[in-house]
Amino acid sequence: MYGDRTTISRILNELGDTWAVVGLSSNQGRAAYGVADVLRRHGKRVVPVHPKAETVHGEKGYPSLDAIPFNVDVVDVFVNSDLAGAVADEAVAIGAKAVWFQLGVVDEAAYERTRAAGLDMVMDRCPAIEIPRLG
């Protein structure tokens, strides 16, 4: 419902290769860590965004989206649904091309705002699941 195959394919294959992963830390037990690795293997530059600003998978981390000193194509969101809308708004503010809310992250108002701002958006999906489906 919140991400048709065409939009998913466009985000993964056409909109650019720099992904900011909000909520990514060096904790290997967290889903964000494994998904970031899958994205890297799919050719993406994965930029960690976390208050600790840790280096993850060899990439320097930043405490917020607006602290990243280069363009970001996709913002992948691994935070609770009640915090995700603010992250989507920040993604719009920094000029990202798309926002991806992970499995279980749902904010319909943020989805509508983000789409109205002209960004592609997928919600309640995981790129690590969607990449193999694309073939």
CSV table of N, CA and C in Angstrom, one decimal:
chain,number,residue,atom,x,y,z
A,1,MET,N,0.8,-1.2,0.0
A,1,MET,CA,0.0,0.0,0.0
A,1,MET,C,0.9,1.3,0.0
A,2,TYR,N,2.0,1.2,0.7
A,2,TYR,CA,2.8,2.4,0.8
A,2,TYR,C,4.1,2.3,0.0
A,3,GLY,N,4.1,1.6,-1.1
A,3,GLY,CA,5.2,1.4,-1.9
A,3,GLY,C,5.0,0.4,-3.0
A,4,ASP,N,4.6,0.9,-4.2
A,4,ASP,CA,4.4,0.0,-5.3
A,4,ASP,C,5.7,-0.4,-5.9
A,5,ARG,N,5.7,-1.4,-6.6
A,5,ARG,CA,6.9,-2.0,-7.2
A,5,ARG,C,7.7,-1.0,-8.0
A,6,THR,N,7.0,-0.1,-8.8
A,6,THR,CA,7.7,0.9,-9.6
A,6,THR,C,8.5,1.9,-8.7
A,7,THR,N,7.8,2.3,-7.6
A,7,THR,CA,8.5,3.3,-6.7
A,7,THR,C,9.7,2.6,-6.0
A,8,ILE,N,9.5,1.4,-5.6
A,8,ILE,CA,10.6,0.7,-4.9
A,8,ILE,C,11.8,0.5,-5.9
A,9,SER,N,11.5,0.1,-7.1
A,9,SER,CA,12.6,-0.1,-8.1
A,9,SER,C,13.3,1.3,-8.4
A,10,ARG,N,12.5,2.3,-8.5
A,10,ARG,CA,13.1,3.7,-8.8
A,10,ARG,C,14.0,4.1,-7.6
A,11,ILE,N,13.5,3.9,-6.4
A,11,ILE,CA,14.4,4.3,-5.3
A,11,ILE,C,15.6,3.5,-5.2
A,12,LEU,N,15.5,2.2,-5.4
A,12,LEU,CA,16.7,1.3,-5.3
A,12,LEU,C,17.6,1.4,-6.4
A,13,ASN,N,17.1,1.7,-7.6
A,13,ASN,CA,18.0,1.6,-8.8
A,13,ASN,C,18.2,2.9,-9.6
A,14,GLU,N,17.5,3.9,-9.3
A,14,GLU,CA,17.6,5.1,-10.2
A,14,GLU,C,17.9,6.4,-9.5
A,15,LEU,N,17.5,6.6,-8.2
A,15,LEU,CA,17.5,7.9,-7.6
A,15,LEU,C,18.9,8.3,-7.0
A,16,GLY,N,19.8,7.4,-7.0
A,16,GLY,CA,21.1,7.7,-6.5
A,16,GLY,C,21.6,6.7,-5.4
A,17,ASP,N,22.9,6.7,-5.2
A,17,ASP,CA,23.5,5.7,-4.4
A,17,ASP,C,23.9,6.1,-3.0
A,18,THR,N,23.6,7.4,-2.6
A,18,THR,CA,24.0,7.8,-1.2
A,18,THR,C,22.7,7.7,-0.3
A,19,TRP,N,22.8,6.8,0.6
A,19,TRP,CA,21.7,6.5,1.6
A,19,TRP,C,22.1,6.9,3.0
A,20,ALA,N,21.4,7.8,3.6
A,20,ALA,CA,21.5,8.1,5.0
A,20,ALA,C,20.6,7.2,5.8
A,21,VAL,N,21.2,6.4,6.7
A,21,VAL,CA,20.4,5.5,7.5
A,21,VAL,C,20.3,6.0,8.9
A,22,VAL,N,19.1,6.5,9.2
A,22,VAL,CA,18.8,7.1,10.5
A,22,VAL,C,18.5,6.0,11.5
A,23,GLY,N,19.3,6.0,12.5
A,23,GLY,CA,19.2,5.0,13.6
A,23,GLY,C,20.3,3.9,13.4
A,24,LEU,N,21.2,4.1,12.5
A,24,LEU,CA,22.3,3.1,12.3
A,24,LEU,C,23.4,3.4,13.3
A,25,SER,N,23.7,2.4,14.0
A,25,SER,CA,24.9,2.4,15.0
A,25,SER,C,25.8,1.2,14.7
A,26,SER,N,26.8,1.1,15.5
A,26,SER,CA,27.7,-0.1,15.4
A,26,SER,C,27.2,-1.3,16.1
A,27,ASN,N,26.0,-1.3,16.6
A,27,ASN,CA,25.4,-2.4,17.3
A,27,ASN,C,25.0,-3.4,16.2
A,28,GLN,N,25.7,-4.5,16.1
A,28,GLN,CA,25.5,-5.5,15.1
A,28,GLN,C,24.2,-6.3,15.3
A,29,GLY,N,23.7,-6.2,16.5
A,29,GLY,CA,22.4,-6.9,16.8
A,29,GLY,C,21.2,-6.2,16.3
A,30,ARG,N,21.3,-5.0,15.9
A,30,ARG,CA,20.2,-4.2,15.4
A,30,ARG,C,19.9,-4.4,13.9
A,31,ALA,N,18.7,-4.4,13.5
A,31,ALA,CA,18.3,-4.6,12.1
A,31,ALA,C,19.0,-3.6,11.2
A,32,ALA,N,19.1,-2.4,11.6
A,32,ALA,CA,19.7,-1.4,10.8
A,32,ALA,C,21.1,-1.8,10.3
A,33,TYR,N,21.9,-2.4,11.2
A,33,TYR,CA,23.2,-2.8,10.9
A,33,TYR,C,23.3,-3.8,9.7
A,34,GLY,N,22.4,-4.8,9.8
A,34,GLY,CA,22.3,-5.8,8.7
A,34,GLY,C,21.8,-5.3,7.4
A,35,VAL,N,20.8,-4.4,7.5
A,35,VAL,CA,20.2,-3.8,6.3
A,35,VAL,C,21.2,-2.9,5.6
A,36,ALA,N,21.9,-2.2,6.4
A,36,ALA,CA,23.0,-1.3,5.9
A,36,ALA,C,24.0,-2.1,5.1
A,37,ASP,N,24.4,-3.3,5.6
A,37,ASP,CA,25.3,-4.1,4.9
A,37,ASP,C,24.8,-4.6,3.6
A,38,VAL,N,23.5,-5.0,3.6
A,38,VAL,CA,22.8,-5.4,2.3
A,38,VAL,C,22.9,-4.2,1.3
A,39,LEU,N,22.5,-3.0,1.8
A,39,LEU,CA,22.6,-1.9,0.9
A,39,LEU,C,24.0,-1.6,0.3
A,40,ARG,N,25.0,-1.8,1.2
A,40,ARG,CA,26.4,-1.6,0.7
A,40,ARG,C,26.7,-2.6,-0.4
A,41,ARG,N,26.3,-3.9,-0.2
A,41,ARG,CA,26.5,-4.9,-1.2
A,41,ARG,C,25.8,-4.7,-2.4
A,42,HIS,N,24.7,-3.9,-2.4
A,42,HIS,CA,23.9,-3.5,-3.6
A,42,HIS,C,24.5,-2.2,-4.2
A,43,GLY,N,25.7,-1.8,-3.7
A,43,GLY,CA,26.3,-0.7,-4.4
A,43,GLY,C,26.0,0.7,-3.8
A,44,LYS,N,25.4,0.7,-2.6
A,44,LYS,CA,25.0,2.0,-2.0
A,44,LYS,C,26.1,2.5,-1.0
A,45,ARG,N,26.3,3.8,-1.0
A,45,ARG,CA,27.1,4.4,0.1
A,45,ARG,C,26.1,4.6,1.3
A,46,VAL,N,26.4,4.0,2.4
A,46,VAL,CA,25.6,4.0,3.5
A,46,VAL,C,26.2,5.0,4.6
A,47,VAL,N,25.5,6.1,4.9
A,47,VAL,CA,25.9,7.1,5.8
A,47,VAL,C,25.1,6.9,7.1
A,48,PRO,N,25.8,6.6,8.2
A,48,PRO,CA,25.1,6.4,9.5
A,48,PRO,C,24.7,7.8,10.1
A,49,VAL,N,23.4,7.8,10.5
A,49,VAL,CA,22.9,9.0,11.2
A,49,VAL,C,22.4,8.5,12.6
A,50,HIS,N,23.0,9.0,13.6
A,50,HIS,CA,22.7,8.5,15.0
A,50,HIS,C,23.3,9.5,15.9
A,51,PRO,N,22.6,9.8,17.1
A,51,PRO,CA,23.2,10.8,18.0
A,51,PRO,C,24.6,10.5,18.4
A,52,LYS,N,25.1,9.2,18.4
A,52,LYS,CA,26.5,8.9,18.7
A,52,LYS,C,27.4,9.2,17.6
A,53,ALA,N,26.9,9.4,16.4
A,53,ALA,CA,27.7,9.7,15.2
A,53,ALA,C,28.9,8.7,15.0
A,54,GLU,N,28.6,7.4,15.2
A,54,GLU,CA,29.6,6.4,15.1
A,54,GLU,C,30.0,6.1,13.6
A,55,THR,N,31.2,5.7,13.4
A,55,THR,CA,31.6,5.1,12.1
A,55,THR,C,31.1,3.7,12.1
A,56,VAL,N,30.4,3.4,11.0
A,56,VAL,CA,29.8,2.1,10.8
A,56,VAL,C,30.1,1.6,9.4
A,57,HIS,N,30.5,0.4,9.2
A,57,HIS,CA,30.9,-0.2,7.9
A,57,HIS,C,31.9,0.7,7.2
A,58,GLY,N,32.8,1.3,8.0
A,58,GLY,CA,33.8,2.2,7.4
A,58,GLY,C,33.4,3.6,7.0
A,59,GLU,N,32.1,3.9,7.2
A,59,GLU,CA,31.6,5.2,6.8
A,59,GLU,C,31.4,6.1,8.1
A,60,LYS,N,31.9,7.3,8.0
A,60,LYS,CA,31.8,8.3,9.2
A,60,LYS,C,30.3,8.5,9.4
A,61,GLY,N,29.9,8.6,10.7
A,61,GLY,CA,28.6,8.9,11.1
A,61,GLY,C,28.4,10.3,11.4
A,62,TYR,N,27.1,10.8,11.4
A,62,TYR,CA,26.7,12.1,11.7
A,62,TYR,C,25.5,12.1,12.7
A,63,PRO,N,25.5,13.1,13.5
A,63,PRO,CA,24.4,13.1,14.5
A,63,PRO,C,23.0,13.5,14.0
A,64,SER,N,22.9,14.0,12.8
A,64,SER,CA,21.7,14.4,12.2
A,64,SER,C,21.8,14.5,10.7
A,65,LEU,N,20.7,14.6,10.1
A,65,LEU,CA,20.7,14.7,8.6
A,65,LEU,C,21.3,16.0,8.2
A,66,ASP,N,21.0,17.1,8.9
A,66,ASP,CA,21.5,18.4,8.4
A,66,ASP,C,23.0,18.6,8.7
A,67,ALA,N,23.6,17.6,9.4
A,67,ALA,CA,25.1,17.7,9.7
A,67,ALA,C,25.9,17.0,8.6
A,68,ILE,N,25.2,16.3,7.7
A,68,ILE,CA,25.9,15.6,6.6
A,68,ILE,C,26.3,16.7,5.6
A,69,PRO,N,27.6,16.8,5.3
A,69,PRO,CA,28.1,17.9,4.4
A,69,PRO,C,28.1,17.6,2.9
A,70,PHE,N,27.3,16.6,2.5
A,70,PHE,CA,27.2,16.3,1.1
A,70,PHE,C,25.7,15.9,0.8
A,71,ASN,N,25.4,15.8,-0.5
A,71,ASN,CA,24.0,15.4,-0.8
A,71,ASN,C,23.7,14.0,-0.5
A,72,VAL,N,22.5,13.8,-0.1
A,72,VAL,CA,21.9,12.5,0.3
A,72,VAL,C,20.8,12.2,-0.7
A,73,ASP,N,20.8,11.0,-1.3
A,73,ASP,CA,19.7,10.7,-2.2
A,73,ASP,C,18.5,10.1,-1.5
A,74,VAL,N,18.7,9.2,-0.6
A,74,VAL,CA,17.6,8.5,0.1
A,74,VAL,C,17.9,8.5,1.6
A,75,VAL,N,16.8,8.7,2.3
A,75,VAL,CA,16.9,8.7,3.8
A,75,VAL,C,16.1,7.4,4.2
A,76,ASP,N,16.8,6.5,4.8
A,76,ASP,CA,16.2,5.2,5.3
A,76,ASP,C,16.1,5.3,6.8
A,77,VAL,N,14.8,5.1,7.3
A,77,VAL,CA,14.5,5.5,8.6
A,77,VAL,C,14.2,4.3,9.5
A,78,PHE,N,15.1,4.1,10.5
A,78,PHE,CA,15.0,3.0,11.5
A,78,PHE,C,14.7,3.6,12.9
A,79,VAL,N,13.7,4.5,13.0
A,79,VAL,CA,13.3,5.0,14.3
A,79,VAL,C,11.9,4.7,14.6
A,80,ASN,N,11.4,4.8,15.8
A,80,ASN,CA,10.0,4.6,16.1
A,80,ASN,C,9.1,5.5,15.3
A,81,SER,N,7.9,5.0,15.0
A,81,SER,CA,6.9,5.7,14.2
A,81,SER,C,6.7,7.1,14.7
A,82,ASP,N,6.6,7.3,16.0
A,82,ASP,CA,6.3,8.6,16.6
A,82,ASP,C,7.5,9.6,16.3
A,83,LEU,N,8.6,9.2,16.0
A,83,LEU,CA,9.8,10.1,15.6
A,83,LEU,C,10.0,10.2,14.1
A,84,ALA,N,9.4,9.3,13.4
A,84,ALA,CA,9.7,9.2,11.9
A,84,ALA,C,9.2,10.4,11.1
A,85,GLY,N,8.1,11.0,11.5
A,85,GLY,CA,7.6,12.1,10.7
A,85,GLY,C,8.6,13.3,10.7
A,86,ALA,N,9.2,13.5,11.9
A,86,ALA,CA,10.2,14.6,11.9
A,86,ALA,C,11.4,14.3,11.0
A,87,VAL,N,11.8,13.0,11.0
A,87,VAL,CA,12.9,12.6,10.1
A,87,VAL,C,12.5,12.8,8.6
A,88,ALA,N,11.3,12.5,8.3
A,88,ALA,CA,10.9,12.7,6.9
A,88,ALA,C,10.9,14.2,6.5
A,89,ASP,N,10.5,15.0,7.5
A,89,ASP,CA,10.5,16.5,7.2
A,89,ASP,C,11.9,17.0,7.1
A,90,GLU,N,12.9,16.4,7.8
A,90,GLU,CA,14.3,16.8,7.7
A,90,GLU,C,14.8,16.3,6.3
A,91,ALA,N,14.4,15.1,5.9
A,91,ALA,CA,14.8,14.7,4.6
A,91,ALA,C,14.3,15.6,3.5
A,92,VAL,N,13.1,16.1,3.6
A,92,VAL,CA,12.6,17.1,2.6
A,92,VAL,C,13.5,18.4,2.7
A,93,ALA,N,13.8,18.8,3.9
A,93,ALA,CA,14.6,20.0,4.1
A,93,ALA,C,16.0,19.9,3.5
A,94,ILE,N,16.6,18.8,3.6
A,94,ILE,CA,18.0,18.6,3.1
A,94,ILE,C,18.0,18.4,1.6
A,95,GLY,N,16.9,18.2,1.0
A,95,GLY,CA,16.8,18.0,-0.5
A,95,GLY,C,17.0,16.5,-0.9
A,96,ALA,N,16.7,15.6,-0.1
A,96,ALA,CA,16.7,14.2,-0.5
A,96,ALA,C,15.7,13.9,-1.6
A,97,LYS,N,15.9,12.8,-2.3
A,97,LYS,CA,15.0,12.5,-3.4
A,97,LYS,C,13.9,11.5,-2.9
A,98,ALA,N,14.2,10.8,-1.8
A,98,ALA,CA,13.3,9.8,-1.4
A,98,ALA,C,13.5,9.5,0.1
A,99,VAL,N,12.4,8.9,0.7
A,99,VAL,CA,12.4,8.5,2.1
A,99,VAL,C,11.9,7.1,2.1
A,100,TRP,N,12.5,6.3,2.9
A,100,TRP,CA,12.2,4.9,3.1
A,100,TRP,C,12.0,4.6,4.6
A,101,PHE,N,10.7,4.3,5.0
A,101,PHE,CA,10.4,3.9,6.4
A,101,PHE,C,10.5,2.4,6.4
A,102,GLN,N,11.2,1.9,7.4
A,102,GLN,CA,11.4,0.5,7.5
A,102,GLN,C,10.2,-0.3,8.0
A,103,LEU,N,10.2,-1.6,8.0
A,103,LEU,CA,9.1,-2.4,8.5
A,103,LEU,C,8.7,-2.0,9.9
A,104,GLY,N,7.4,-1.8,10.0
A,104,GLY,CA,6.9,-1.4,11.3
A,104,GLY,C,6.9,0.1,11.6
A,105,VAL,N,7.5,0.9,10.7
A,105,VAL,CA,7.6,2.4,10.8
A,105,VAL,C,6.5,2.9,9.9
A,106,VAL,N,5.4,3.5,10.5
A,106,VAL,CA,4.3,4.0,9.8
A,106,VAL,C,3.8,5.3,10.4
A,107,ASP,N,3.7,6.3,9.5
A,107,ASP,CA,3.2,7.6,9.8
A,107,ASP,C,2.5,8.1,8.5
A,108,GLU,N,1.2,8.0,8.4
A,108,GLU,CA,0.5,8.3,7.2
A,108,GLU,C,0.6,9.8,6.9
A,109,ALA,N,0.5,10.7,7.9
A,109,ALA,CA,0.6,12.1,7.7
A,109,ALA,C,2.0,12.4,7.1
A,110,ALA,N,3.1,11.8,7.6
A,110,ALA,CA,4.4,12.1,7.1
A,110,ALA,C,4.5,11.6,5.6
A,111,TYR,N,3.9,10.5,5.3
A,111,TYR,CA,3.8,9.9,4.0
A,111,TYR,C,3.2,10.9,3.0
A,112,GLU,N,2.1,11.5,3.4
A,112,GLU,CA,1.4,12.5,2.6
A,112,GLU,C,2.2,13.7,2.4
A,113,ARG,N,2.8,14.2,3.5
A,113,ARG,CA,3.6,15.5,3.4
A,113,ARG,C,4.8,15.2,2.5
A,114,THR,N,5.5,14.1,2.6
A,114,THR,CA,6.7,13.8,1.9
A,114,THR,C,6.4,13.7,0.4
A,115,ARG,N,5.3,13.0,0.1
A,115,ARG,CA,4.9,12.8,-1.3
A,115,ARG,C,4.5,14.2,-1.9
A,116,ALA,N,3.7,15.0,-1.1
A,116,ALA,CA,3.3,16.3,-1.5
A,116,ALA,C,4.5,17.2,-1.8
A,117,ALA,N,5.6,17.0,-1.1
A,117,ALA,CA,6.9,17.8,-1.4
A,117,ALA,C,7.6,17.3,-2.6
A,118,GLY,N,7.1,16.2,-3.2
A,118,GLY,CA,7.7,15.7,-4.5
A,118,GLY,C,8.7,14.6,-4.3
A,119,LEU,N,8.9,14.1,-3.1
A,119,LEU,CA,9.8,13.0,-2.9
A,119,LEU,C,9.1,11.6,-3.1
A,120,ASP,N,9.8,10.6,-3.6
A,120,ASP,CA,9.3,9.3,-3.6
A,120,ASP,C,9.3,8.8,-2.1
A,121,MET,N,8.4,7.9,-1.8
A,121,MET,CA,8.4,7.4,-0.4
A,121,MET,C,7.9,6.0,-0.4
A,122,VAL,N,8.5,5.2,0.4
A,122,VAL,CA,8.1,3.8,0.7
A,122,VAL,C,8.0,3.7,2.2
A,123,MET,N,6.9,3.0,2.7
A,123,MET,CA,6.7,2.9,4.2
A,123,MET,C,6.4,1.5,4.5
A,124,ASP,N,6.9,1.1,5.7
A,124,ASP,CA,6.6,-0.3,6.2
A,124,ASP,C,7.1,-1.3,5.3
A,125,ARG,N,8.3,-1.1,4.7
A,125,ARG,CA,9.0,-2.1,3.9
A,125,ARG,C,10.4,-2.1,4.2
A,126,CYS,N,11.1,-3.1,3.8
A,126,CYS,CA,12.6,-3.3,4.0
A,126,CYS,C,13.3,-3.4,2.7
A,127,PRO,N,14.3,-2.6,2.4
A,127,PRO,CA,15.1,-2.8,1.2
A,127,PRO,C,15.8,-4.1,1.1
A,128,ALA,N,16.2,-4.7,2.2
A,128,ALA,CA,16.9,-6.0,2.2
A,128,ALA,C,16.0,-7.1,1.7
A,129,ILE,N,14.7,-6.9,1.9
A,129,ILE,CA,13.7,-7.8,1.4
A,129,ILE,C,13.3,-7.5,-0.1
A,130,GLU,N,13.3,-6.2,-0.4
A,130,GLU,CA,12.8,-5.8,-1.7
A,130,GLU,C,13.9,-6.0,-2.8
A,131,ILE,N,15.2,-5.9,-2.4
A,131,ILE,CA,16.3,-6.0,-3.4
A,131,ILE,C,16.2,-7.3,-4.1
A,132,PRO,N,16.1,-8.5,-3.4
A,132,PRO,CA,16.0,-9.8,-4.1
A,132,PRO,C,14.8,-9.9,-5.0
A,133,ARG,N,13.7,-9.3,-4.6
A,133,ARG,CA,12.4,-9.4,-5.3
A,133,ARG,C,12.5,-8.7,-6.7
A,134,LEU,N,13.4,-7.7,-6.8
A,134,LEU,CA,13.6,-7.0,-8.1
A,134,LEU,C,14.3,-7.8,-9.1
A,135,GLY,N,15.0,-8.8,-8.6
A,135,GLY,CA,15.7,-9.7,-9.6
A,135,GLY,C,16.9,-9.2,-10.1
